[in-house]
């Protein structure tokens, strides 16, 4: 436990030196603000420029509900540009220390591989959750102000499901950072795989059970319908098992490589 705490402090210090604890939350706050403001002012913008050819703006058309706006924040902002930003922020958490020899230095001390990996994944996950919560909170507030209020319980359950998907994202990028030595390749393969997972969510019930990105889909469904399916919890269990499997795979890989 002492080794884990020491390594966690090192990670926090590293993120502070890189200003990651500042710019990552700011980016997600801006992403959270973008969707409700854009959806609110888009009809006004189109009318002010004379509309777009082929598009007719119906002035009697009802505004979207707050739940729809908040769901589109998860879909259009966090699950696209947000994933890319998270990958870029975490792609070198292990690769960087392999390259500069810090991993070898740390693991020659009385430090277990599990403490080393868990400190990195947990600290970066906490920072990602804080960033997502700040952006989500801003989007929730502006959605309530500009459109309609989403029930707080409904919004919180959606956030819980999204944070499970977020845990998979951080762990998957960490695993790619363990396996490969090129930051560009780590970013490319991580972004492609994670976006594919998100795009195939909802195609088939069996895929949804084993696809971690379905947690994000469930989050948007909760926001838009207010209902939570009985099978939603199964996907959380499967996602957590996949996270555990990835951590065990990383431990085995590092142990065999003897960094």
CSV table of C-alpha atoms in Angstrom, one decimal, residues 24-36 69-87 128-140 158-159 162-163 165-166 169 194-195 198 216 219-220 223:
chain,number,residue,atom,x,y,z
A,24,UNK,CA,-7.9,18.4,-19.4
A,25,UNK,CA,-10.8,19.6,-17.2
A,26,UNK,CA,-10.9,22.9,-19.1
A,27,UNK,CA,-11.2,21.1,-22.4
A,28,UNK,CA,-14.1,19.0,-21.2
A,29,UNK,CA,-15.8,22.0,-19.7
A,30,UNK,CA,-15.7,23.6,-23.1
A,31,UNK,CA,-17.0,20.4,-24.7
A,32,UNK,CA,-19.9,20.3,-22.2
A,33,UNK,CA,-20.8,23.9,-23.0
A,34,UNK,CA,-20.6,23.5,-26.7
A,35,UNK,CA,-23.5,21.2,-27.3
A,36,UNK,CA,-26.4,23.0,-25.5
A,69,UNK,CA,-29.4,17.8,-25.4
A,70,UNK,CA,-27.5,16.1,-22.5
A,71,UNK,CA,-27.5,12.8,-24.4
A,72,UNK,CA,-26.1,14.5,-27.5
A,73,UNK,CA,-23.3,16.0,-25.4
A,74,UNK,CA,-22.2,12.4,-24.5
A,75,UNK,CA,-22.7,11.2,-28.1
A,76,UNK,CA,-21.4,14.2,-30.2
A,77,UNK,CA,-18.8,15.6,-27.8
A,78,UNK,CA,-17.5,13.2,-25.2
A,79,UNK,CA,-17.7,10.0,-27.4
A,80,UNK,CA,-15.9,11.6,-30.4
A,81,UNK,CA,-13.6,14.5,-29.7
A,82,UNK,CA,-13.5,13.6,-26.1
A,83,UNK,CA,-12.2,10.1,-26.7
A,84,UNK,CA,-9.4,11.5,-29.0
A,85,UNK,CA,-8.4,13.9,-26.2
A,86,UNK,CA,-8.3,11.2,-23.5
A,87,UNK,CA,-6.2,9.0,-25.7
A,128,UNK,CA,-10.7,11.7,-16.4
A,129,UNK,CA,-13.7,11.3,-14.2
A,130,UNK,CA,-13.2,14.8,-12.7
A,131,UNK,CA,-12.9,16.3,-16.2
A,132,UNK,CA,-16.0,14.4,-17.4
A,133,UNK,CA,-18.0,15.4,-14.3
A,134,UNK,CA,-17.1,19.1,-14.8
A,135,UNK,CA,-18.0,19.0,-18.4
A,136,UNK,CA,-21.2,17.0,-17.8
A,137,UNK,CA,-22.2,19.4,-15.0
A,138,UNK,CA,-21.8,22.4,-17.2
A,139,UNK,CA,-23.8,20.8,-20.0
A,140,UNK,CA,-26.5,19.8,-17.4
A,158,UNK,CA,-26.4,8.1,-16.9
A,159,UNK,CA,-23.1,9.5,-15.5
A,162,UNK,CA,-20.6,6.6,-18.7
A,163,UNK,CA,-17.9,6.4,-16.1
A,165,UNK,CA,-17.1,3.1,-20.2
A,166,UNK,CA,-14.5,5.7,-19.2
A,169,UNK,CA,-11.1,3.7,-22.2
A,194,UNK,CA,-12.6,2.7,-29.2
A,195,UNK,CA,-14.5,4.6,-31.9
A,198,UNK,CA,-18.8,3.1,-29.9
A,216,UNK,CA,-22.4,5.0,-23.1
A,219,UNK,CA,-26.4,6.4,-20.6
A,220,UNK,CA,-27.9,8.3,-23.5
A,223,UNK,CA,-31.3,10.5,-20.4
